Amino acid sequence: MEIIRDIDNVKQIPVAATIGSFDGVHKGHLAMIDELRSVAAQRGLPLCVITFAYHPRILFGGESEPFLLTANDEKIALLEQSGVERCVLLDFDSYMASMTADRFMKEVLKEKLGVQLLAVGYDHHFGCPQEGEGINEYISYGQSLGIEVFQTGQFLIDGGKVSSSQVRRALAAGDVQAAATILGRPYSLEGVVGHGAALGRTIGFPTANITLSDDMKMLPKDGVYEVEITVGGGAYKGVMNIGVKPTLQGVNVRTAEVHILDFSADIYDEKVAVSFVRRLRDEQPFDSVDTLRLQIGVDVARVKRGI
């Protein structure tokens, strides 16, 4: 897949494109891409996704809490897996945010990126908002520019709308299985193993403390989860705790740490990927470290036995 980061220096070719944040690259996004691919094939055009180097919410929404479902590298990889041939990462700034849809279509889509076919998602809008503007206006703008515009169908799961916001709500509730249903794959995190307080090792359950690759990546609700962790080319079962470890006095920093089952290698500073399987329980305070040890043993046994 060709990745374009500078639209002022791009070899322009006629393309079929769609535009959006594509955060999560969920089933709805993939259905849109599949529909565009079908129409693009009829026109003999390569498939292009136009997205953003930085999510607009980070730049203009005053967003401080982590909310991203996919970091850029992860999003690019997922788009490539879906068969996208060209991915444009726009530098979405105040100038671009001020563009009306017709101006954006002319100056960016047509003149810089060579878009000939544009798919607009169901109930999706782009450009600086104009009252009453929608798909009919986009079609009209396109006709004046030589861009064919069509609206993709709505994708539903069990009769419900599919969106990145739904995935975020599921994760905020700790329902990683519902998130996986919408995404079409387990929700996952990537990061590097750092040093922690090493309490887990002293009680027989050493943990890998994960520093996320992108600090705006969303963590599921605090609690204990069954996960699969990939490190050093191998995949292992694990038990992840997300939270502030309330049993320990004076610890109020939110962390994500994994006890990897049947694993003893030193992996400090190594890159890891963690996929969520299911939520086991809430994070909770215990009256002693011994009681905590017993509960972790129960958690590990549940994961080993699949119960």
PDB file of C-alpha atoms in Angstrom:
ATOM      1  CA  MET A   1       0.000   0.000   0.000  1.00  0.00           C
ATOM      2  CA  GLU A   2       1.266   3.446  -0.946  1.00  0.00           C
ATOM      3  CA  ILE A   3       1.217   5.916   1.962  1.00  0.00           C
ATOM      4  CA  ILE A   4       1.033   9.623   1.133  1.00  0.00           C
ATOM      5  CA  ARG A   5       1.860  12.170   3.814  1.00  0.00           C
ATOM      6  CA  ASP A   6       2.524  15.228   1.645  1.00  0.00           C
ATOM      7  CA  ILE A   7      -0.329  16.022  -0.740  1.00  0.00           C
ATOM      8  CA  ASP A   8       1.652  18.857  -2.329  1.00  0.00           C
ATOM      9  CA  ASN A   9       4.188  16.388  -3.699  1.00  0.00           C
ATOM     10  CA  VAL A  10       2.180  13.403  -4.857  1.00  0.00           C
ATOM     11  CA  LYS A  11       2.083  11.656  -8.213  1.00  0.00           C
ATOM     12  CA  GLN A  12      -1.525  12.242  -9.161  1.00  0.00           C
ATOM     13  CA  ILE A  13      -3.448   9.309 -10.596  1.00  0.00           C
ATOM     14  CA  PRO A  14      -7.227   8.869 -10.959  1.00  0.00           C
ATOM     15  CA  VAL A  15      -8.537   7.127  -7.822  1.00  0.00           C
ATOM     16  CA  ALA A  16     -11.706   5.997  -6.102  1.00  0.00           C
ATOM     17  CA  ALA A  17     -11.671   7.366  -2.566  1.00  0.00           C
ATOM     18  CA  THR A  18     -13.483   7.764   0.698  1.00  0.00           C
ATOM     19  CA  ILE A  19     -12.607  10.074   3.560  1.00  0.00           C
ATOM     20  CA  GLY A  20     -12.896   9.865   7.343  1.00  0.00           C
ATOM     21  CA  SER A  21     -11.095   9.303  10.623  1.00  0.00           C
ATOM     22  CA  PHE A  22     -11.449   5.514  10.360  1.00  0.00           C
ATOM     23  CA  ASP A  23     -10.598   5.221  14.056  1.00  0.00           C
ATOM     24  CA  GLY A  24     -10.861   1.537  14.946  1.00  0.00           C
ATOM     25  CA  VAL A  25     -11.278   0.390  11.320  1.00  0.00           C
ATOM     26  CA  HIS A  26     -14.425  -1.427  12.479  1.00  0.00           C
ATOM     27  CA  LYS A  27     -16.908  -3.558  10.549  1.00  0.00           C
ATOM     28  CA  GLY A  28     -18.802  -0.498   9.337  1.00  0.00           C
ATOM     29  CA  HIS A  29     -15.618   0.998   7.896  1.00  0.00           C
ATOM     30  CA  LEU A  30     -14.727  -2.299   6.238  1.00  0.00           C
ATOM     31  CA  ALA A  31     -18.204  -2.626   4.730  1.00  0.00           C
ATOM     32  CA  MET A  32     -17.833   0.870   3.246  1.00  0.00           C
ATOM     33  CA  ILE A  33     -14.424  -0.009   1.822  1.00  0.00           C
ATOM     34  CA  ASP A  34     -15.813  -3.225   0.314  1.00  0.00           C
ATOM     35  CA  GLU A  35     -18.689  -1.342  -1.326  1.00  0.00           C
ATOM     36  CA  LEU A  36     -16.318   1.267  -2.732  1.00  0.00           C
ATOM     37  CA  ARG A  37     -13.989  -1.462  -3.995  1.00  0.00           C
ATOM     38  CA  SER A  38     -16.821  -3.038  -5.971  1.00  0.00           C
ATOM     39  CA  VAL A  39     -17.776   0.233  -7.689  1.00  0.00           C
ATOM     40  CA  ALA A  40     -14.108   1.206  -8.173  1.00  0.00           C
ATOM     41  CA  ALA A  41     -13.424  -2.094  -9.945  1.00  0.00           C
ATOM     42  CA  GLN A  42     -16.211  -1.334 -12.416  1.00  0.00           C
ATOM     43  CA  ARG A  43     -14.537   2.023 -13.169  1.00  0.00           C
ATOM     44  CA  GLY A  44     -11.024   0.564 -13.296  1.00  0.00           C
ATOM     45  CA  LEU A  45      -9.834   2.798 -10.429  1.00  0.00           C
ATOM     46  CA  PRO A  46      -7.437   2.010  -7.543  1.00  0.00           C
ATOM     47  CA  LEU A  47      -8.847   2.195  -4.025  1.00  0.00           C
ATOM     48  CA  CYS A  48      -7.769   5.135  -1.826  1.00  0.00           C
ATOM     49  CA  VAL A  49      -8.631   5.972   1.788  1.00  0.00           C
ATOM     50  CA  ILE A  50      -8.124   9.583   2.875  1.00  0.00           C
ATOM     51  CA  THR A  51      -7.693   9.949   6.617  1.00  0.00           C
ATOM     52  CA  PHE A  52      -5.800  12.120   9.105  1.00  0.00           C
ATOM     53  CA  ALA A  53      -2.278  12.153  10.498  1.00  0.00           C
ATOM     54  CA  TYR A  54      -3.827  13.335  13.793  1.00  0.00           C
ATOM     55  CA  HIS A  55      -7.425  12.799  14.796  1.00  0.00           C
ATOM     56  CA  PRO A  56      -9.395  16.076  14.544  1.00  0.00           C
ATOM     57  CA  ARG A  57     -10.606  15.616  18.138  1.00  0.00           C
ATOM     58  CA  ILE A  58      -7.032  15.916  19.372  1.00  0.00           C
ATOM     59  CA  LEU A  59      -6.377  19.087  17.414  1.00  0.00           C
ATOM     60  CA  PHE A  60      -9.647  20.931  17.851  1.00  0.00           C
ATOM     61  CA  GLY A  61     -11.774  19.134  20.414  1.00  0.00           C
ATOM     62  CA  GLY A  62      -9.680  19.989  23.474  1.00  0.00           C
ATOM     63  CA  GLU A  63      -9.478  16.251  24.074  1.00  0.00           C
ATOM     64  CA  SER A  64      -7.368  15.292  27.090  1.00  0.00           C
ATOM     65  CA  GLU A  65      -8.670  11.813  27.973  1.00  0.00           C
ATOM     66  CA  PRO A  66      -7.349   8.925  25.861  1.00  0.00           C
ATOM     67  CA  PHE A  67      -9.949   7.938  23.260  1.00  0.00           C
ATOM     68  CA  LEU A  68      -8.138   6.530  20.216  1.00  0.00           C
ATOM     69  CA  LEU A  69      -9.058   2.995  19.189  1.00  0.00           C
ATOM     70  CA  THR A  70      -6.159   2.714  16.754  1.00  0.00           C
ATOM     71  CA  ALA A  71      -2.824   4.477  16.695  1.00  0.00           C
ATOM     72  CA  ASN A  72      -1.746   5.549  13.201  1.00  0.00           C
ATOM     73  CA  ASP A  73       0.562   2.598  12.549  1.00  0.00           C
ATOM     74  CA  GLU A  74      -2.173   0.187  13.607  1.00  0.00           C
ATOM     75  CA  LYS A  75      -4.785   1.953  11.455  1.00  0.00           C
ATOM     76  CA  ILE A  76      -2.498   1.923   8.419  1.00  0.00           C
ATOM     77  CA  ALA A  77      -1.836  -1.806   8.861  1.00  0.00           C
ATOM     78  CA  LEU A  78      -5.559  -2.573   9.122  1.00  0.00           C
ATOM     79  CA  LEU A  79      -6.341  -0.519   6.024  1.00  0.00           C
ATOM     80  CA  GLU A  80      -3.628  -2.357   4.110  1.00  0.00           C
ATOM     81  CA  GLN A  81      -5.090  -5.688   5.229  1.00  0.00           C
ATOM     82  CA  SER A  82      -8.467  -4.565   3.856  1.00  0.00           C
ATOM     83  CA  GLY A  83      -6.978  -4.166   0.385  1.00  0.00           C
ATOM     84  CA  VAL A  84      -6.622  -0.385   0.253  1.00  0.00           C
ATOM     85  CA  GLU A  85      -4.031   0.524  -2.381  1.00  0.00           C
ATOM     86  CA  ARG A  86      -3.336   4.153  -1.441  1.00  0.00           C
ATOM     87  CA  CYS A  87      -3.659   5.802   1.979  1.00  0.00           C
ATOM     88  CA  VAL A  88      -3.487   9.586   2.333  1.00  0.00           C
ATOM     89  CA  LEU A  89      -2.690  11.019   5.780  1.00  0.00           C
ATOM     90  CA  LEU A  90      -3.877  14.616   5.775  1.00  0.00           C
ATOM     91  CA  ASP A  91      -2.349  17.232   8.050  1.00  0.00           C
ATOM     92  CA  PHE A  92      -5.706  18.458   9.302  1.00  0.00           C
ATOM     93  CA  ASP A  93      -5.101  22.011  10.504  1.00  0.00           C
ATOM     94  CA  SER A  94      -7.162  25.156  11.067  1.00  0.00           C
ATOM     95  CA  TYR A  95      -6.854  26.108   7.385  1.00  0.00           C
ATOM     96  CA  MET A  96      -8.225  22.784   6.207  1.00  0.00           C
ATOM     97  CA  ALA A  97     -10.893  22.798   8.933  1.00  0.00           C
ATOM     98  CA  SER A  98     -12.180  26.111   7.561  1.00  0.00           C
ATOM     99  CA  MET A  99     -12.728  24.699   4.063  1.00  0.00           C
ATOM    100  CA  THR A 100     -16.306  24.198   2.946  1.00  0.00           C
ATOM    101  CA  ALA A 101     -17.101  20.826   1.417  1.00  0.00           C
ATOM    102  CA  ASP A 102     -17.213  22.153  -2.152  1.00  0.00           C
ATOM    103  CA  ARG A 103     -13.880  23.906  -1.735  1.00  0.00           C
ATOM    104  CA  PHE A 104     -12.315  20.825  -0.118  1.00  0.00           C
ATOM    105  CA  MET A 105     -13.549  18.665  -2.972  1.00  0.00           C
ATOM    106  CA  LYS A 106     -12.075  21.044  -5.540  1.00  0.00           C
ATOM    107  CA  GLU A 107      -8.738  22.001  -3.947  1.00  0.00           C
ATOM    108  CA  VAL A 108      -7.845  18.763  -2.178  1.00  0.00           C
ATOM    109  CA  LEU A 109      -9.776  15.851  -3.650  1.00  0.00           C
ATOM    110  CA  LYS A 110      -9.777  16.913  -7.298  1.00  0.00           C
ATOM    111  CA  GLU A 111      -6.717  19.109  -7.813  1.00  0.00           C
ATOM    112  CA  LYS A 112      -4.235  17.408  -5.482  1.00  0.00           C
ATOM    113  CA  LEU A 113      -5.405  13.807  -5.156  1.00  0.00           C
ATOM    114  CA  GLY A 114      -7.090  13.090  -8.495  1.00  0.00           C
ATOM    115  CA  VAL A 115     -10.297  11.689  -7.016  1.00  0.00           C
ATOM    116  CA  GLN A 116     -12.758  10.619  -9.718  1.00  0.00           C
ATOM    117  CA  LEU A 117     -15.093   8.521  -7.579  1.00  0.00           C
ATOM    118  CA  LEU A 118     -15.995   9.497  -4.008  1.00  0.00           C
ATOM    119  CA  ALA A 119     -17.874   7.287  -1.547  1.00  0.00           C
ATOM    120  CA  VAL A 120     -19.609   9.119   1.300  1.00  0.00           C
ATOM    121  CA  GLY A 121     -20.633   7.051   4.297  1.00  0.00           C
ATOM    122  CA  TYR A 122     -24.193   6.876   5.534  1.00  0.00           C
ATOM    123  CA  ASP A 123     -24.949   9.959   7.663  1.00  0.00           C
ATOM    124  CA  HIS A 124     -21.377  11.230   7.163  1.00  0.00           C
ATOM    125  CA  HIS A 125     -20.419  14.879   6.614  1.00  0.00           C
ATOM    126  CA  PHE A 126     -17.119  16.554   5.783  1.00  0.00           C
ATOM    127  CA  GLY A 127     -15.874  20.095   5.327  1.00  0.00           C
ATOM    128  CA  CYS A 128     -16.770  23.106   7.458  1.00  0.00           C
ATOM    129  CA  PRO A 129     -20.436  22.476   8.380  1.00  0.00           C
ATOM    130  CA  GLN A 130     -23.058  24.287   6.296  1.00  0.00           C
ATOM    131  CA  GLU A 131     -26.701  24.184   7.365  1.00  0.00           C
ATOM    132  CA  GLY A 132     -28.725  21.680   5.366  1.00  0.00           C
ATOM    133  CA  GLU A 133     -25.736  20.293   3.489  1.00  0.00           C
ATOM    134  CA  GLY A 134     -25.674  16.577   2.800  1.00  0.00           C
ATOM    135  CA  ILE A 135     -25.291  13.906   0.156  1.00  0.00           C
ATOM    136  CA  ASN A 136     -27.396  15.738  -2.457  1.00  0.00           C
ATOM    137  CA  GLU A 137     -25.131  18.771  -2.216  1.00  0.00           C
ATOM    138  CA  TYR A 138     -22.003  16.591  -2.392  1.00  0.00           C
ATOM    139  CA  ILE A 139     -23.343  14.959  -5.549  1.00  0.00           C
ATOM    140  CA  SER A 140     -24.004  18.397  -7.051  1.00  0.00           C
ATOM    141  CA  TYR A 141     -20.522  19.678  -6.136  1.00  0.00           C
ATOM    142  CA  GLY A 142     -19.025  16.546  -7.644  1.00  0.00           C
ATOM    143  CA  GLN A 143     -20.907  16.936 -10.909  1.00  0.00           C
ATOM    144  CA  SER A 144     -19.403  20.398 -11.390  1.00  0.00           C
ATOM    145  CA  LEU A 145     -15.900  18.989 -10.765  1.00  0.00           C
ATOM    146  CA  GLY A 146     -16.091  15.718 -12.642  1.00  0.00           C
ATOM    147  CA  ILE A 147     -16.213  13.649  -9.429  1.00  0.00           C
ATOM    148  CA  GLU A 148     -18.805  10.885  -9.243  1.00  0.00           C
ATOM    149  CA  VAL A 149     -20.242  10.849  -5.711  1.00  0.00           C
ATOM    150  CA  PHE A 150     -22.335   8.066  -4.188  1.00  0.00           C
ATOM    151  CA  GLN A 151     -23.516   7.203  -0.692  1.00  0.00           C
ATOM    152  CA  THR A 152     -22.676   3.805   0.772  1.00  0.00           C
ATOM    153  CA  GLY A 153     -25.296   1.756   2.574  1.00  0.00           C
ATOM    154  CA  GLN A 154     -25.746   1.685   6.329  1.00  0.00           C
ATOM    155  CA  PHE A 155     -24.062  -1.260   8.070  1.00  0.00           C
ATOM    156  CA  LEU A 156     -25.915  -2.697  11.091  1.00  0.00           C
ATOM    157  CA  ILE A 157     -25.181  -5.362  13.691  1.00  0.00           C
ATOM    158  CA  ASP A 158     -28.312  -6.922  15.227  1.00  0.00           C
ATOM    159  CA  GLY A 159     -30.279  -3.971  13.906  1.00  0.00           C
ATOM    160  CA  GLY A 160     -27.990  -1.424  15.588  1.00  0.00           C
ATOM    161  CA  LYS A 161     -25.768   1.257  14.095  1.00  0.00           C
ATOM    162  CA  VAL A 162     -22.036   0.579  14.018  1.00  0.00           C
ATOM    163  CA  SER A 163     -19.665   3.381  15.009  1.00  0.00           C
ATOM    164  CA  SER A 164     -16.363   4.143  16.705  1.00  0.00           C
ATOM    165  CA  SER A 165     -18.343   5.783  19.506  1.00  0.00           C
ATOM    166  CA  GLN A 166     -20.088   2.472  20.175  1.00  0.00           C
ATOM    167  CA  VAL A 167     -16.733   0.753  20.543  1.00  0.00           C
ATOM    168  CA  ARG A 168     -15.625   3.436  23.009  1.00  0.00           C
ATOM    169  CA  ARG A 169     -18.796   2.998  25.047  1.00  0.00           C
ATOM    170  CA  ALA A 170     -18.264  -0.762  25.182  1.00  0.00           C
ATOM    171  CA  LEU A 171     -14.654  -0.333  26.336  1.00  0.00           C
ATOM    172  CA  ALA A 172     -15.676   2.272  28.934  1.00  0.00           C
ATOM    173  CA  ALA A 173     -18.063  -0.358  30.338  1.00  0.00           C
ATOM    174  CA  GLY A 174     -15.377  -3.044  30.264  1.00  0.00           C
ATOM    175  CA  ASP A 175     -17.297  -5.054  27.670  1.00  0.00           C
ATOM    176  CA  VAL A 176     -14.360  -6.066  25.497  1.00  0.00           C
ATOM    177  CA  GLN A 177     -16.404  -8.817  23.856  1.00  0.00           C
ATOM    178  CA  ALA A 178     -18.993  -6.314  22.595  1.00  0.00           C
ATOM    179  CA  ALA A 179     -16.137  -4.132  21.333  1.00  0.00           C
ATOM    180  CA  ALA A 180     -14.699  -7.133  19.467  1.00  0.00           C
ATOM    181  CA  THR A 181     -18.070  -7.799  17.831  1.00  0.00           C
ATOM    182  CA  ILE A 182     -18.169  -4.261  16.405  1.00  0.00           C
ATOM    183  CA  LEU A 183     -14.492  -4.221  15.438  1.00  0.00           C
ATOM    184  CA  GLY A 184     -14.509  -7.688  13.920  1.00  0.00           C
ATOM    185  CA  ARG A 185     -11.420  -8.586  15.944  1.00  0.00           C
ATOM    186  CA  PRO A 186     -10.288  -8.370  19.598  1.00  0.00           C
ATOM    187  CA  TYR A 187      -9.462  -4.894  20.861  1.00  0.00           C
ATOM    188  CA  SER A 188      -5.699  -4.606  21.260  1.00  0.00           C
ATOM    189  CA  LEU A 189      -2.919  -2.455  22.664  1.00  0.00           C
ATOM    190  CA  GLU A 190       0.728  -2.086  21.720  1.00  0.00           C
ATOM    191  CA  GLY A 191       3.537  -0.866  23.906  1.00  0.00           C
ATOM    192  CA  VAL A 192       6.881  -1.479  25.560  1.00  0.00           C
ATOM    193  CA  VAL A 193       7.552  -3.373  28.781  1.00  0.00           C
ATOM    194  CA  GLY A 194       8.844  -1.092  31.527  1.00  0.00           C
ATOM    195  CA  HIS A 195       9.920  -1.479  35.135  1.00  0.00           C
ATOM    196  CA  GLY A 196       7.343  -1.441  37.915  1.00  0.00           C
ATOM    197  CA  ALA A 197       7.391  -1.914  41.679  1.00  0.00           C
ATOM    198  CA  ALA A 198       8.067  -5.670  41.229  1.00  0.00           C
ATOM    199  CA  LEU A 199       5.432  -6.600  43.826  1.00  0.00           C
ATOM    200  CA  GLY A 200       3.999  -9.239  41.497  1.00  0.00           C
ATOM    201  CA  ARG A 201       7.298 -11.075  41.471  1.00  0.00           C
ATOM    202  CA  THR A 202       7.457 -11.141  45.264  1.00  0.00           C
ATOM    203  CA  ILE A 203       4.021 -12.781  45.523  1.00  0.00           C
ATOM    204  CA  GLY A 204       4.629 -15.319  42.774  1.00  0.00           C
ATOM    205  CA  PHE A 205       2.901 -13.556  39.882  1.00  0.00           C
ATOM    206  CA  PRO A 206       5.440 -11.362  38.040  1.00  0.00           C
ATOM    207  CA  THR A 207       3.892  -8.816  35.692  1.00  0.00           C
ATOM    208  CA  ALA A 208       4.959  -6.943  32.591  1.00  0.00           C
ATOM    209  CA  ASN A 209       4.128  -3.248  32.974  1.00  0.00           C
ATOM    210  CA  ILE A 210       3.050  -1.866  29.602  1.00  0.00           C
ATOM    211  CA  THR A 211       3.848   1.675  28.495  1.00  0.00           C
ATOM    212  CA  LEU A 212       1.509   2.331  25.578  1.00  0.00           C
ATOM    213  CA  SER A 213       2.981   3.326  22.216  1.00  0.00           C
ATOM    214  CA  ASP A 214       0.380   6.110  21.949  1.00  0.00           C
ATOM    215  CA  ASP A 215      -0.714   7.820  25.163  1.00  0.00           C
ATOM    216  CA  MET A 216      -4.060   8.755  23.555  1.00  0.00           C
ATOM    217  CA  LYS A 217      -4.933   5.092  23.065  1.00  0.00           C
ATOM    218  CA  MET A 218      -8.014   4.145  25.086  1.00  0.00           C
ATOM    219  CA  LEU A 219      -7.778   1.578  27.859  1.00  0.00           C
ATOM    220  CA  PRO A 220     -10.855  -0.457  28.794  1.00  0.00           C
ATOM    221  CA  LYS A 221     -12.552   0.141  32.148  1.00  0.00           C
ATOM    222  CA  ASP A 222     -10.393  -0.605  35.194  1.00  0.00           C
ATOM    223  CA  GLY A 223     -10.525  -4.279  36.044  1.00  0.00           C
ATOM    224  CA  VAL A 224      -8.967  -7.685  35.439  1.00  0.00           C
ATOM    225  CA  TYR A 225      -9.033  -9.220  31.971  1.00  0.00           C
ATOM    226  CA  GLU A 226      -8.062 -12.392  30.195  1.00  0.00           C
ATOM    227  CA  VAL A 227      -5.732 -11.394  27.369  1.00  0.00           C
ATOM    228  CA  GLU A 228      -3.421 -12.811  24.764  1.00  0.00           C
ATOM    229  CA  ILE A 229       0.011 -11.199  24.658  1.00  0.00           C
ATOM    230  CA  THR A 230       2.438 -11.438  21.761  1.00  0.00           C
ATOM    231  CA  VAL A 231       6.120 -10.945  22.519  1.00  0.00           C
ATOM    232  CA  GLY A 232       9.312 -12.160  20.897  1.00  0.00           C
ATOM    233  CA  GLY A 233       7.417 -13.921  18.130  1.00  0.00           C
ATOM    234  CA  GLY A 234       5.325 -16.017  20.526  1.00  0.00           C
ATOM    235  CA  ALA A 235       1.736 -15.705  21.744  1.00  0.00           C
ATOM    236  CA  TYR A 236       0.781 -16.456  25.350  1.00  0.00           C
ATOM    237  CA  LYS A 237      -2.254 -16.324  27.595  1.00  0.00           C
ATOM    238  CA  GLY A 238      -2.213 -13.677  30.290  1.00  0.00           C
ATOM    239  CA  VAL A 239      -4.105 -11.915  33.053  1.00  0.00           C
ATOM    240  CA  MET A 240      -4.085  -8.120  32.772  1.00  0.00           C
ATOM    241  CA  ASN A 241      -4.885  -5.668  35.534  1.00  0.00           C
ATOM    242  CA  ILE A 242      -5.859  -2.132  34.573  1.00  0.00           C
ATOM    243  CA  GLY A 243      -6.169   0.340  37.434  1.00  0.00           C
ATOM    244  CA  VAL A 244      -4.512   1.837  40.486  1.00  0.00           C
ATOM    245  CA  LYS A 245      -3.832  -1.342  42.533  1.00  0.00           C
ATOM    246  CA  PRO A 246      -5.979  -0.298  45.532  1.00  0.00           C
ATOM    247  CA  THR A 247      -4.526  -2.962  47.854  1.00  0.00           C
ATOM    248  CA  LEU A 248      -1.187  -1.132  47.829  1.00  0.00           C
ATOM    249  CA  GLN A 249      -0.915   1.968  49.964  1.00  0.00           C
ATOM    250  CA  GLY A 250       0.034   5.173  48.184  1.00  0.00           C
ATOM    251  CA  VAL A 251      -0.417   3.819  44.648  1.00  0.00           C
ATOM    252  CA  ASN A 252      -2.817   5.993  42.646  1.00  0.00           C
ATOM    253  CA  VAL A 253      -1.275   5.938  39.176  1.00  0.00           C
ATOM    254  CA  ARG A 254      -3.288   4.055  36.565  1.00  0.00           C
ATOM    255  CA  THR A 255      -1.257   1.228  35.072  1.00  0.00           C
ATOM    256  CA  ALA A 256      -1.733  -1.695  32.704  1.00  0.00           C
ATOM    257  CA  GLU A 257       0.222  -4.815  33.652  1.00  0.00           C
ATOM    258  CA  VAL A 258       0.093  -8.425  32.522  1.00  0.00           C
ATOM    259  CA  HIS A 259       0.972 -11.670  34.242  1.00  0.00           C
ATOM    260  CA  ILE A 260       1.989 -13.958  31.368  1.00  0.00           C
ATOM    261  CA  LEU A 261       1.115 -17.595  31.960  1.00  0.00           C
ATOM    262  CA  ASP A 262       3.880 -20.213  31.726  1.00  0.00           C
ATOM    263  CA  PHE A 263       6.483 -17.598  30.856  1.00  0.00           C
ATOM    264  CA  SER A 264       9.684 -16.565  32.612  1.00  0.00           C
ATOM    265  CA  ALA A 265      11.885 -14.687  30.112  1.00  0.00           C
ATOM    266  CA  ASP A 266      13.215 -11.177  30.776  1.00  0.00           C
ATOM    267  CA  ILE A 267      11.317  -8.889  28.376  1.00  0.00           C
ATOM    268  CA  TYR A 268      12.118  -5.421  29.743  1.00  0.00           C
ATOM    269  CA  ASP A 269      12.145  -2.826  26.947  1.00  0.00           C
ATOM    270  CA  GLU A 270      10.614  -5.287  24.488  1.00  0.00           C
ATOM    271  CA  LYS A 271       7.641  -4.424  22.293  1.00  0.00           C
ATOM    272  CA  VAL A 272       4.451  -6.319  23.027  1.00  0.00           C
ATOM    273  CA  ALA A 273       0.899  -6.490  21.687  1.00  0.00           C
ATOM    274  CA  VAL A 274      -2.025  -7.326  23.967  1.00  0.00           C
ATOM    275  CA  SER A 275      -5.440  -8.515  22.732  1.00  0.00           C
ATOM    276  CA  PHE A 276      -8.409  -8.578  25.096  1.00  0.00           C
ATOM    277  CA  VAL A 277     -10.396 -11.809  25.372  1.00  0.00           C
ATOM    278  CA  ARG A 278     -12.862 -11.171  28.226  1.00  0.00           C
ATOM    279  CA  ARG A 279     -13.344  -9.287  31.477  1.00  0.00           C
ATOM    280  CA  LEU A 280     -12.840 -11.433  34.574  1.00  0.00           C
ATOM    281  CA  ARG A 281     -13.773  -9.037  37.382  1.00  0.00           C
ATOM    282  CA  ASP A 282     -13.590  -5.516  38.747  1.00  0.00           C
ATOM    283  CA  GLU A 283     -10.397  -4.236  40.274  1.00  0.00           C
ATOM    284  CA  GLN A 284     -10.949  -4.368  44.026  1.00  0.00           C
ATOM    285  CA  PRO A 285      -9.087  -3.720  47.285  1.00  0.00           C
ATOM    286  CA  PHE A 286      -8.097  -6.701  49.448  1.00  0.00           C
ATOM    287  CA  ASP A 287      -7.436  -6.702  53.184  1.00  0.00           C
ATOM    288  CA  SER A 288      -3.950  -8.167  52.728  1.00  0.00           C
ATOM    289  CA  VAL A 289      -1.376  -9.054  50.101  1.00  0.00           C
ATOM    290  CA  ASP A 290      -2.001 -12.733  50.897  1.00  0.00           C
ATOM    291  CA  THR A 291      -5.669 -12.350  49.986  1.00  0.00           C
ATOM    292  CA  LEU A 292      -4.646 -10.585  46.781  1.00  0.00           C
ATOM    293  CA  ARG A 293      -2.303 -13.485  45.971  1.00  0.00           C
ATOM    294  CA  LEU A 294      -5.123 -15.990  46.419  1.00  0.00           C
ATOM    295  CA  GLN A 295      -7.433 -14.021  44.118  1.00  0.00           C
ATOM    296  CA  ILE A 296      -4.782 -13.724  41.401  1.00  0.00           C
ATOM    297  CA  GLY A 297      -4.380 -17.492  41.646  1.00  0.00           C
ATOM    298  CA  VAL A 298      -8.106 -17.857  41.000  1.00  0.00           C
ATOM    299  CA  ASP A 299      -7.885 -15.486  38.037  1.00  0.00           C
ATOM    300  CA  VAL A 300      -4.993 -17.432  36.530  1.00  0.00           C
ATOM    301  CA  ALA A 301      -6.801 -20.763  37.037  1.00  0.00           C
ATOM    302  CA  ARG A 302      -9.888 -19.408  35.259  1.00  0.00           C
ATOM    303  CA  VAL A 303      -7.805 -18.382  32.264  1.00  0.00           C
ATOM    304  CA  LYS A 304      -5.934 -21.697  32.132  1.00  0.00           C
ATOM    305  CA  ARG A 305      -9.159 -23.695  32.281  1.00  0.00           C
ATOM    306  CA  GLY A 306     -11.284 -21.365  30.199  1.00  0.00           C
ATOM    307  CA  ILE A 307     -13.940 -20.916  32.885  1.00  0.00           C
TER     308      ILE A 307
END
